[in-house]
């Protein structure tokens, strides 16, 4: 009786653990995957088994070119993102510090932000040719808009009391800028950076599919699809997901460390 | 006006005045102050009290230089706002402290922007910490401290520059009563220990009278001075003072003036 109870408690403890919480989703997806295969809901030529997919993923990482493709994609993403951040953060702060300027630019930023990135692919290809530079430029452009928008919003919504407090202590405008507004804006800046890096990844992967490429995850996926190598395609999609999640996770970690005061 | 001789504190020199002349301010065309004149003695503790929305905070924001006035001037013993060493304690300490730096760096911030050498910063910090017997862990971040501790940090930050004038905008309104009583004693200690003018905006008449050497009662908008009532009660004034007959008498006198002004406003608006 007593042992039964403690076994039950032990099981409940495991089920409530953080690892179990994290694994619930993936387990459900894989279960659904098997379910679909077993009931033949989807043509088995369109959907390989999970174990085939995962072993293919493992093989292509260990013996194949997967890591090279990840590396190539990641490099382009980071370039695009870095350019966007270096330009976007200061310009967002500048834009947000003046209601008047922001009011005039808001429509433009919102318009380009809402424009589907893929719509400008042909234009950028025409201007810069079929090169990595083009891919980076498009990714940087779209990420930049997201960053500038979020940073400007952060500055506009900065609590006025702290700025006033710094002013009352005799801080110069520049000082207030560096010591107060920058930090005040940091949480919103990070929101922008996190969305921007995800956006840069999306654009680079799409660009690798449709703007000529010899490697990269996008290229790998479209190549596998055209060669009807479906396990490779699914494995590559999984890899792209892992990369995206990893980048997002990294930013969340950084955010937590850096913006320790958020939520207090 | 309170005569210097009547002031029962011994240490104070009482010479100059804070002169506010021809002050006007309107918000969206609605005048809050029109040709407002006021003279306050330097080195005193003045509480500003008045009906809701009469512009108490607006007044101290303008004379402390945080808010531009439409017209008018303020002179501190003949000096302009810029030439005077002014500090300000805000009502909402949560929004006034910098949560991204530690409490100690918050306190030292005004010295940092004045480029005071590190050594001197430390000396000043040590001296105010011991002066007020502060037992707060100042290596913590503000959000790790209680409300009263945060406001204490805020006050320490405001006095570390040794200001000539300290403005306090409802500094204790977010604290519980117990903490408020303690903070009132701390503020008095600051006042009594140094040559400083203090101007307090309060919505708590008890607090306004307890801390002040004179209570400035304002009317409704456009705001004028209804009356200036001296508070001749020995310092320091603790919780026991609150039931002292003299205190009660002054408080009820202030309340009479206040009620009269509120009623006048109501009649005016009908």
PDB file of C-alpha atoms in Angstrom, chain B residues 21-270:
ATOM      1  CA  UNK B  21       8.544  86.207  -9.210  1.00  0.00           C
ATOM      2  CA  UNK B  22       5.762  86.649 -11.748  1.00  0.00           C
ATOM      3  CA  UNK B  23       5.483  82.934 -12.349  1.00  0.00           C
ATOM      4  CA  UNK B  24       2.943  81.854 -14.968  1.00  0.00           C
ATOM      5  CA  UNK B  25       2.157  78.441 -16.297  1.00  0.00           C
ATOM      6  CA  UNK B  26      -0.721  77.087 -18.349  1.00  0.00           C
ATOM      7  CA  UNK B  27      -1.473  73.585 -19.575  1.00  0.00           C
ATOM      8  CA  UNK B  28      -3.317  73.548 -22.890  1.00  0.00           C
ATOM      9  CA  UNK B  29      -4.433  77.124 -22.337  1.00  0.00           C
ATOM     10  CA  UNK B  30      -5.721  76.372 -18.842  1.00  0.00           C
ATOM     11  CA  UNK B  31      -3.789  78.598 -16.430  1.00  0.00           C
ATOM     12  CA  UNK B  32      -2.412  76.893 -13.337  1.00  0.00           C
ATOM     13  CA  UNK B  33      -0.315  79.827 -12.195  1.00  0.00           C
ATOM     14  CA  UNK B  34      -0.816  83.437 -13.154  1.00  0.00           C
ATOM     15  CA  UNK B  35       1.647  86.062 -11.937  1.00  0.00           C
ATOM     16  CA  UNK B  36       2.452  83.960  -8.910  1.00  0.00           C
ATOM     17  CA  UNK B  37       4.823  85.520  -6.402  1.00  0.00           C
ATOM     18  CA  UNK B  38       6.305  83.818  -3.403  1.00  0.00           C
ATOM     19  CA  UNK B  39       9.194  84.312  -1.075  1.00  0.00           C
ATOM     20  CA  UNK B  40      10.444  81.411   1.012  1.00  0.00           C
ATOM     21  CA  UNK B  41      13.183  81.635   3.636  1.00  0.00           C
ATOM     22  CA  UNK B  42      16.395  79.789   2.879  1.00  0.00           C
ATOM     23  CA  UNK B  43      17.319  77.024   5.279  1.00  0.00           C
ATOM     24  CA  UNK B  44      13.761  76.214   6.277  1.00  0.00           C
ATOM     25  CA  UNK B  45      11.532  73.219   5.803  1.00  0.00           C
ATOM     26  CA  UNK B  46       8.499  74.269   3.821  1.00  0.00           C
ATOM     27  CA  UNK B  47       5.566  71.942   3.243  1.00  0.00           C
ATOM     28  CA  UNK B  48       3.294  72.673   0.323  1.00  0.00           C
ATOM     29  CA  UNK B  49      -0.295  71.630   0.825  1.00  0.00           C
ATOM     30  CA  UNK B  50      -3.424  72.331  -1.144  1.00  0.00           C
ATOM     31  CA  UNK B  51      -6.488  71.000  -2.931  1.00  0.00           C
ATOM     32  CA  UNK B  52      -6.153  68.280  -5.511  1.00  0.00           C
ATOM     33  CA  UNK B  53      -4.928  69.486  -8.873  1.00  0.00           C
ATOM     34  CA  UNK B  54      -3.870  72.913  -7.613  1.00  0.00           C
ATOM     35  CA  UNK B  55      -0.432  72.318  -9.049  1.00  0.00           C
ATOM     36  CA  UNK B  56       1.718  71.536  -6.011  1.00  0.00           C
ATOM     37  CA  UNK B  57       3.997  69.218  -7.951  1.00  0.00           C
ATOM     38  CA  UNK B  58       3.933  71.562 -10.915  1.00  0.00           C
ATOM     39  CA  UNK B  59       5.185  74.321  -8.652  1.00  0.00           C
ATOM     40  CA  UNK B  60       8.163  72.420  -7.305  1.00  0.00           C
ATOM     41  CA  UNK B  61       8.923  70.955 -10.718  1.00  0.00           C
ATOM     42  CA  UNK B  62       9.152  74.459 -12.106  1.00  0.00           C
ATOM     43  CA  UNK B  63      11.205  75.973  -9.327  1.00  0.00           C
ATOM     44  CA  UNK B  64      13.551  72.996  -9.353  1.00  0.00           C
ATOM     45  CA  UNK B  65      14.086  73.416 -13.080  1.00  0.00           C
ATOM     46  CA  UNK B  66      12.514  70.117 -14.155  1.00  0.00           C
ATOM     47  CA  UNK B  67       9.603  71.768 -15.880  1.00  0.00           C
ATOM     48  CA  UNK B  68       9.913  74.977 -17.885  1.00  0.00           C
ATOM     49  CA  UNK B  69       7.761  77.877 -16.745  1.00  0.00           C
ATOM     50  CA  UNK B  70       5.895  79.986 -19.269  1.00  0.00           C
ATOM     51  CA  UNK B  71       7.121  83.194 -17.698  1.00  0.00           C
ATOM     52  CA  UNK B  72       8.696  84.193 -14.422  1.00  0.00           C
ATOM     53  CA  UNK B  73      11.902  83.611 -12.542  1.00  0.00           C
ATOM     54  CA  UNK B  74      13.258  81.866  -9.481  1.00  0.00           C
ATOM     55  CA  UNK B  75      16.257  83.045  -7.530  1.00  0.00           C
ATOM     56  CA  UNK B  76      17.872  81.132  -4.712  1.00  0.00           C
ATOM     57  CA  UNK B  77      19.468  83.677  -2.461  1.00  0.00           C
ATOM     58  CA  UNK B  78      20.164  85.656  -5.612  1.00  0.00           C
ATOM     59  CA  UNK B  79      21.388  82.677  -7.641  1.00  0.00           C
ATOM     60  CA  UNK B  80      19.717  81.097 -10.645  1.00  0.00           C
ATOM     61  CA  UNK B  81      18.486  77.504 -10.718  1.00  0.00           C
ATOM     62  CA  UNK B  82      21.589  76.414 -12.644  1.00  0.00           C
ATOM     63  CA  UNK B  83      23.906  78.024 -10.119  1.00  0.00           C
ATOM     64  CA  UNK B  84      22.193  76.322  -7.217  1.00  0.00           C
ATOM     65  CA  UNK B  85      22.888  72.805  -6.030  1.00  0.00           C
ATOM     66  CA  UNK B  86      19.421  71.258  -6.163  1.00  0.00           C
ATOM     67  CA  UNK B  87      18.258  67.710  -5.507  1.00  0.00           C
ATOM     68  CA  UNK B  88      14.952  66.049  -5.948  1.00  0.00           C
ATOM     69  CA  UNK B  89      13.279  63.022  -4.406  1.00  0.00           C
ATOM     70  CA  UNK B  90      10.525  61.565  -6.529  1.00  0.00           C
ATOM     71  CA  UNK B  91       7.275  60.075  -5.347  1.00  0.00           C
ATOM     72  CA  UNK B  92       7.733  56.846  -7.228  1.00  0.00           C
ATOM     73  CA  UNK B  93      11.090  55.439  -6.178  1.00  0.00           C
ATOM     74  CA  UNK B  94      10.530  52.393  -8.374  1.00  0.00           C
ATOM     75  CA  UNK B  95      10.580  54.603 -11.433  1.00  0.00           C
ATOM     76  CA  UNK B  96      13.210  57.001 -10.167  1.00  0.00           C
ATOM     77  CA  UNK B  97      15.991  54.568  -9.254  1.00  0.00           C
ATOM     78  CA  UNK B  98      18.014  52.841 -11.954  1.00  0.00           C
ATOM     79  CA  UNK B  99      17.296  49.119 -11.644  1.00  0.00           C
ATOM     80  CA  UNK B 100      20.193  48.145 -13.923  1.00  0.00           C
ATOM     81  CA  UNK B 101      22.804  49.284 -11.414  1.00  0.00           C
ATOM     82  CA  UNK B 102      23.284  48.352  -7.778  1.00  0.00           C
ATOM     83  CA  UNK B 103      21.951  50.466  -4.942  1.00  0.00           C
ATOM     84  CA  UNK B 104      25.463  51.742  -4.213  1.00  0.00           C
ATOM     85  CA  UNK B 105      25.907  52.904  -7.806  1.00  0.00           C
ATOM     86  CA  UNK B 106      22.515  54.562  -7.658  1.00  0.00           C
ATOM     87  CA  UNK B 107      23.584  56.548  -4.616  1.00  0.00           C
ATOM     88  CA  UNK B 108      26.903  57.488  -6.221  1.00  0.00           C
ATOM     89  CA  UNK B 109      25.450  58.319  -9.626  1.00  0.00           C
ATOM     90  CA  UNK B 110      25.149  62.094  -9.073  1.00  0.00           C
ATOM     91  CA  UNK B 111      28.801  62.166  -8.021  1.00  0.00           C
ATOM     92  CA  UNK B 112      29.792  60.126 -11.050  1.00  0.00           C
ATOM     93  CA  UNK B 113      28.229  62.596 -13.451  1.00  0.00           C
ATOM     94  CA  UNK B 114      29.973  65.404 -11.601  1.00  0.00           C
ATOM     95  CA  UNK B 115      33.283  63.581 -12.118  1.00  0.00           C
ATOM     96  CA  UNK B 116      34.001  63.454  -8.404  1.00  0.00           C
ATOM     97  CA  UNK B 117      37.112  61.287  -7.819  1.00  0.00           C
ATOM     98  CA  UNK B 118      36.468  57.681  -6.684  1.00  0.00           C
ATOM     99  CA  UNK B 119      38.189  58.228  -3.350  1.00  0.00           C
ATOM    100  CA  UNK B 120      36.026  61.203  -2.517  1.00  0.00           C
ATOM    101  CA  UNK B 121      32.921  59.302  -3.638  1.00  0.00           C
ATOM    102  CA  UNK B 122      33.709  56.568  -1.168  1.00  0.00           C
ATOM    103  CA  UNK B 123      34.319  59.000   1.658  1.00  0.00           C
ATOM    104  CA  UNK B 124      31.047  60.743   1.090  1.00  0.00           C
ATOM    105  CA  UNK B 125      29.198  57.457   0.856  1.00  0.00           C
ATOM    106  CA  UNK B 126      30.703  56.194   4.094  1.00  0.00           C
ATOM    107  CA  UNK B 127      29.899  59.421   5.844  1.00  0.00           C
ATOM    108  CA  UNK B 128      26.199  59.503   4.905  1.00  0.00           C
ATOM    109  CA  UNK B 129      25.773  55.801   5.567  1.00  0.00           C
ATOM    110  CA  UNK B 130      27.111  56.191   9.069  1.00  0.00           C
ATOM    111  CA  UNK B 131      25.365  59.512   9.622  1.00  0.00           C
ATOM    112  CA  UNK B 132      21.979  57.903   9.086  1.00  0.00           C
ATOM    113  CA  UNK B 133      22.923  54.515  10.421  1.00  0.00           C
ATOM    114  CA  UNK B 134      21.900  52.763   7.224  1.00  0.00           C
ATOM    115  CA  UNK B 135      21.895  48.980   7.420  1.00  0.00           C
ATOM    116  CA  UNK B 136      20.772  48.270   3.879  1.00  0.00           C
ATOM    117  CA  UNK B 137      22.842  45.921   1.734  1.00  0.00           C
ATOM    118  CA  UNK B 138      23.776  48.483  -0.867  1.00  0.00           C
ATOM    119  CA  UNK B 139      25.362  45.888  -3.121  1.00  0.00           C
ATOM    120  CA  UNK B 140      21.889  44.655  -3.979  1.00  0.00           C
ATOM    121  CA  UNK B 141      19.924  45.878  -6.950  1.00  0.00           C
ATOM    122  CA  UNK B 142      17.040  48.244  -6.145  1.00  0.00           C
ATOM    123  CA  UNK B 143      14.388  45.676  -7.036  1.00  0.00           C
ATOM    124  CA  UNK B 144      15.822  43.340  -4.406  1.00  0.00           C
ATOM    125  CA  UNK B 145      15.069  45.898  -1.695  1.00  0.00           C
ATOM    126  CA  UNK B 146      11.830  46.765   0.086  1.00  0.00           C
ATOM    127  CA  UNK B 147       9.889  49.929  -0.731  1.00  0.00           C
ATOM    128  CA  UNK B 148      11.196  51.789   2.288  1.00  0.00           C
ATOM    129  CA  UNK B 149      14.768  50.735   1.539  1.00  0.00           C
ATOM    130  CA  UNK B 150      14.402  51.839  -2.061  1.00  0.00           C
ATOM    131  CA  UNK B 151      13.119  55.252  -1.042  1.00  0.00           C
ATOM    132  CA  UNK B 152      15.975  55.490   1.467  1.00  0.00           C
ATOM    133  CA  UNK B 153      18.418  54.819  -1.379  1.00  0.00           C
ATOM    134  CA  UNK B 154      16.644  57.471  -3.382  1.00  0.00           C
ATOM    135  CA  UNK B 155      17.009  59.960  -0.532  1.00  0.00           C
ATOM    136  CA  UNK B 156      20.673  59.091  -0.003  1.00  0.00           C
ATOM    137  CA  UNK B 157      21.223  59.661  -3.711  1.00  0.00           C
ATOM    138  CA  UNK B 158      19.635  63.064  -3.397  1.00  0.00           C
ATOM    139  CA  UNK B 159      21.745  64.221  -0.449  1.00  0.00           C
ATOM    140  CA  UNK B 160      25.133  62.811  -1.414  1.00  0.00           C
ATOM    141  CA  UNK B 161      25.808  65.933  -3.457  1.00  0.00           C
ATOM    142  CA  UNK B 162      25.228  68.016  -0.330  1.00  0.00           C
ATOM    143  CA  UNK B 163      22.481  70.054  -1.969  1.00  0.00           C
ATOM    144  CA  UNK B 164      21.460  73.531  -0.890  1.00  0.00           C
ATOM    145  CA  UNK B 165      17.845  72.804  -1.704  1.00  0.00           C
ATOM    146  CA  UNK B 166      16.070  69.457  -1.566  1.00  0.00           C
ATOM    147  CA  UNK B 167      12.679  68.955  -3.166  1.00  0.00           C
ATOM    148  CA  UNK B 168      10.508  66.089  -2.011  1.00  0.00           C
ATOM    149  CA  UNK B 169       7.451  65.220  -4.073  1.00  0.00           C
ATOM    150  CA  UNK B 170       5.150  63.106  -1.907  1.00  0.00           C
ATOM    151  CA  UNK B 171       8.129  60.933  -1.063  1.00  0.00           C
ATOM    152  CA  UNK B 172       6.380  58.568   1.344  1.00  0.00           C
ATOM    153  CA  UNK B 173       2.999  58.140  -0.273  1.00  0.00           C
ATOM    154  CA  UNK B 174       3.845  54.664  -1.562  1.00  0.00           C
ATOM    155  CA  UNK B 175       5.023  53.402   1.826  1.00  0.00           C
ATOM    156  CA  UNK B 176       3.090  51.860   4.692  1.00  0.00           C
ATOM    157  CA  UNK B 177       2.439  53.933   7.812  1.00  0.00           C
ATOM    158  CA  UNK B 178       5.123  52.350   9.951  1.00  0.00           C
ATOM    159  CA  UNK B 179       7.743  52.969   7.312  1.00  0.00           C
ATOM    160  CA  UNK B 180       6.421  56.481   6.768  1.00  0.00           C
ATOM    161  CA  UNK B 181       6.947  57.380  10.418  1.00  0.00           C
ATOM    162  CA  UNK B 182      10.523  56.098  10.272  1.00  0.00           C
ATOM    163  CA  UNK B 183      11.222  57.967   7.056  1.00  0.00           C
ATOM    164  CA  UNK B 184       9.859  61.202   8.509  1.00  0.00           C
ATOM    165  CA  UNK B 185      12.409  60.899  11.286  1.00  0.00           C
ATOM    166  CA  UNK B 186      15.181  60.239   8.783  1.00  0.00           C
ATOM    167  CA  UNK B 187      14.229  63.258   6.740  1.00  0.00           C
ATOM    168  CA  UNK B 188      14.254  65.451   9.858  1.00  0.00           C
ATOM    169  CA  UNK B 189      17.703  64.182  10.680  1.00  0.00           C
ATOM    170  CA  UNK B 190      18.948  65.206   7.269  1.00  0.00           C
ATOM    171  CA  UNK B 191      17.342  68.596   7.726  1.00  0.00           C
ATOM    172  CA  UNK B 192      18.716  69.161  11.210  1.00  0.00           C
ATOM    173  CA  UNK B 193      22.210  67.918  10.393  1.00  0.00           C
ATOM    174  CA  UNK B 194      22.924  70.237   7.531  1.00  0.00           C
ATOM    175  CA  UNK B 195      22.424  73.638   6.002  1.00  0.00           C
ATOM    176  CA  UNK B 196      19.670  72.820   3.652  1.00  0.00           C
ATOM    177  CA  UNK B 197      16.339  74.161   2.458  1.00  0.00           C
ATOM    178  CA  UNK B 198      13.679  71.545   2.043  1.00  0.00           C
ATOM    179  CA  UNK B 199      10.478  71.857   0.107  1.00  0.00           C
ATOM    180  CA  UNK B 200       8.011  69.042   0.540  1.00  0.00           C
ATOM    181  CA  UNK B 201       4.848  68.414  -1.409  1.00  0.00           C
ATOM    182  CA  UNK B 202       2.503  66.241   0.584  1.00  0.00           C
ATOM    183  CA  UNK B 203      -1.069  65.120   0.373  1.00  0.00           C
ATOM    184  CA  UNK B 204      -0.911  64.126   4.019  1.00  0.00           C
ATOM    185  CA  UNK B 205      -1.575  67.100   6.274  1.00  0.00           C
ATOM    186  CA  UNK B 206      -0.165  65.341   9.342  1.00  0.00           C
ATOM    187  CA  UNK B 207       3.096  64.763   7.524  1.00  0.00           C
ATOM    188  CA  UNK B 208       3.146  68.270   6.083  1.00  0.00           C
ATOM    189  CA  UNK B 209       2.824  69.801   9.555  1.00  0.00           C
ATOM    190  CA  UNK B 210       5.103  67.351  11.348  1.00  0.00           C
ATOM    191  CA  UNK B 211       8.044  68.033   9.072  1.00  0.00           C
ATOM    192  CA  UNK B 212       7.670  71.711   8.321  1.00  0.00           C
ATOM    193  CA  UNK B 213       8.906  74.900   9.824  1.00  0.00           C
ATOM    194  CA  UNK B 214       6.147  76.468   7.790  1.00  0.00           C
ATOM    195  CA  UNK B 215       3.188  75.158   5.848  1.00  0.00           C
ATOM    196  CA  UNK B 216       2.359  76.810   2.586  1.00  0.00           C
ATOM    197  CA  UNK B 217      -1.340  76.425   1.809  1.00  0.00           C
ATOM    198  CA  UNK B 218      -2.388  76.885  -1.776  1.00  0.00           C
ATOM    199  CA  UNK B 219      -5.770  77.690  -3.336  1.00  0.00           C
ATOM    200  CA  UNK B 220      -7.468  76.081  -6.302  1.00  0.00           C
ATOM    201  CA  UNK B 221      -6.498  77.115  -9.814  1.00  0.00           C
ATOM    202  CA  UNK B 222      -5.345  79.593 -10.833  1.00  0.00           C
ATOM    203  CA  UNK B 223      -3.264  78.942  -7.799  1.00  0.00           C
ATOM    204  CA  UNK B 224      -2.392  81.534  -5.159  1.00  0.00           C
ATOM    205  CA  UNK B 225      -1.027  81.284  -1.654  1.00  0.00           C
ATOM    206  CA  UNK B 226      -3.991  80.927   0.703  1.00  0.00           C
ATOM    207  CA  UNK B 227      -1.919  81.233   3.831  1.00  0.00           C
ATOM    208  CA  UNK B 228       1.498  80.533   5.264  1.00  0.00           C
ATOM    209  CA  UNK B 229       1.317  78.961   8.693  1.00  0.00           C
ATOM    210  CA  UNK B 230       4.420  78.711  10.888  1.00  0.00           C
ATOM    211  CA  UNK B 231       4.979  75.534  12.861  1.00  0.00           C
ATOM    212  CA  UNK B 232       6.722  76.429  16.114  1.00  0.00           C
ATOM    213  CA  UNK B 233       7.210  73.024  17.601  1.00  0.00           C
ATOM    214  CA  UNK B 234      10.563  71.792  18.873  1.00  0.00           C
ATOM    215  CA  UNK B 235      12.598  69.404  16.733  1.00  0.00           C
ATOM    216  CA  UNK B 236      12.926  66.534  16.277  1.00  0.00           C
ATOM    217  CA  UNK B 237       9.277  65.676  16.018  1.00  0.00           C
ATOM    218  CA  UNK B 238       8.496  62.060  16.568  1.00  0.00           C
ATOM    219  CA  UNK B 239       5.300  60.035  16.701  1.00  0.00           C
ATOM    220  CA  UNK B 240       4.503  61.515  20.125  1.00  0.00           C
ATOM    221  CA  UNK B 241       4.495  64.981  18.605  1.00  0.00           C
ATOM    222  CA  UNK B 242       1.482  63.987  16.550  1.00  0.00           C
ATOM    223  CA  UNK B 243      -0.711  64.084  19.662  1.00  0.00           C
ATOM    224  CA  UNK B 244       0.909  67.216  21.105  1.00  0.00           C
ATOM    225  CA  UNK B 245      -1.773  69.951  21.638  1.00  0.00           C
ATOM    226  CA  UNK B 246       0.288  72.562  19.777  1.00  0.00           C
ATOM    227  CA  UNK B 247       0.656  70.221  16.864  1.00  0.00           C
ATOM    228  CA  UNK B 248      -3.027  69.415  16.834  1.00  0.00           C
ATOM    229  CA  UNK B 249      -3.900  73.120  16.963  1.00  0.00           C
ATOM    230  CA  UNK B 250      -1.677  73.980  14.009  1.00  0.00           C
ATOM    231  CA  UNK B 251      -2.928  71.026  12.085  1.00  0.00           C
ATOM    232  CA  UNK B 252      -6.551  71.988  12.579  1.00  0.00           C
ATOM    233  CA  UNK B 253      -5.771  75.570  11.617  1.00  0.00           C
ATOM    234  CA  UNK B 254      -4.268  74.287   8.357  1.00  0.00           C
ATOM    235  CA  UNK B 255      -7.283  72.096   7.866  1.00  0.00           C
ATOM    236  CA  UNK B 256      -9.609  75.079   8.315  1.00  0.00           C
ATOM    237  CA  UNK B 257      -7.805  77.035   5.635  1.00  0.00           C
ATOM    238  CA  UNK B 258      -7.743  74.003   3.385  1.00  0.00           C
ATOM    239  CA  UNK B 259     -11.462  73.304   3.832  1.00  0.00           C
ATOM    240  CA  UNK B 260     -12.269  76.944   3.193  1.00  0.00           C
ATOM    241  CA  UNK B 261     -10.320  76.834  -0.078  1.00  0.00           C
ATOM    242  CA  UNK B 262     -11.896  73.585  -1.177  1.00  0.00           C
ATOM    243  CA  UNK B 263     -15.381  74.946  -0.421  1.00  0.00           C
ATOM    244  CA  UNK B 264     -14.627  78.168  -2.264  1.00  0.00           C
ATOM    245  CA  UNK B 265     -13.630  76.177  -5.312  1.00  0.00           C
ATOM    246  CA  UNK B 266     -16.802  74.145  -5.162  1.00  0.00           C
ATOM    247  CA  UNK B 267     -18.990  77.234  -4.899  1.00  0.00           C
ATOM    248  CA  UNK B 268     -17.076  78.730  -7.774  1.00  0.00           C
ATOM    249  CA  UNK B 269     -17.637  75.764  -9.973  1.00  0.00           C
ATOM    250  CA  UNK B 270     -21.410  75.574  -9.340  1.00  0.00           C
TER     251      UNK B 270
END
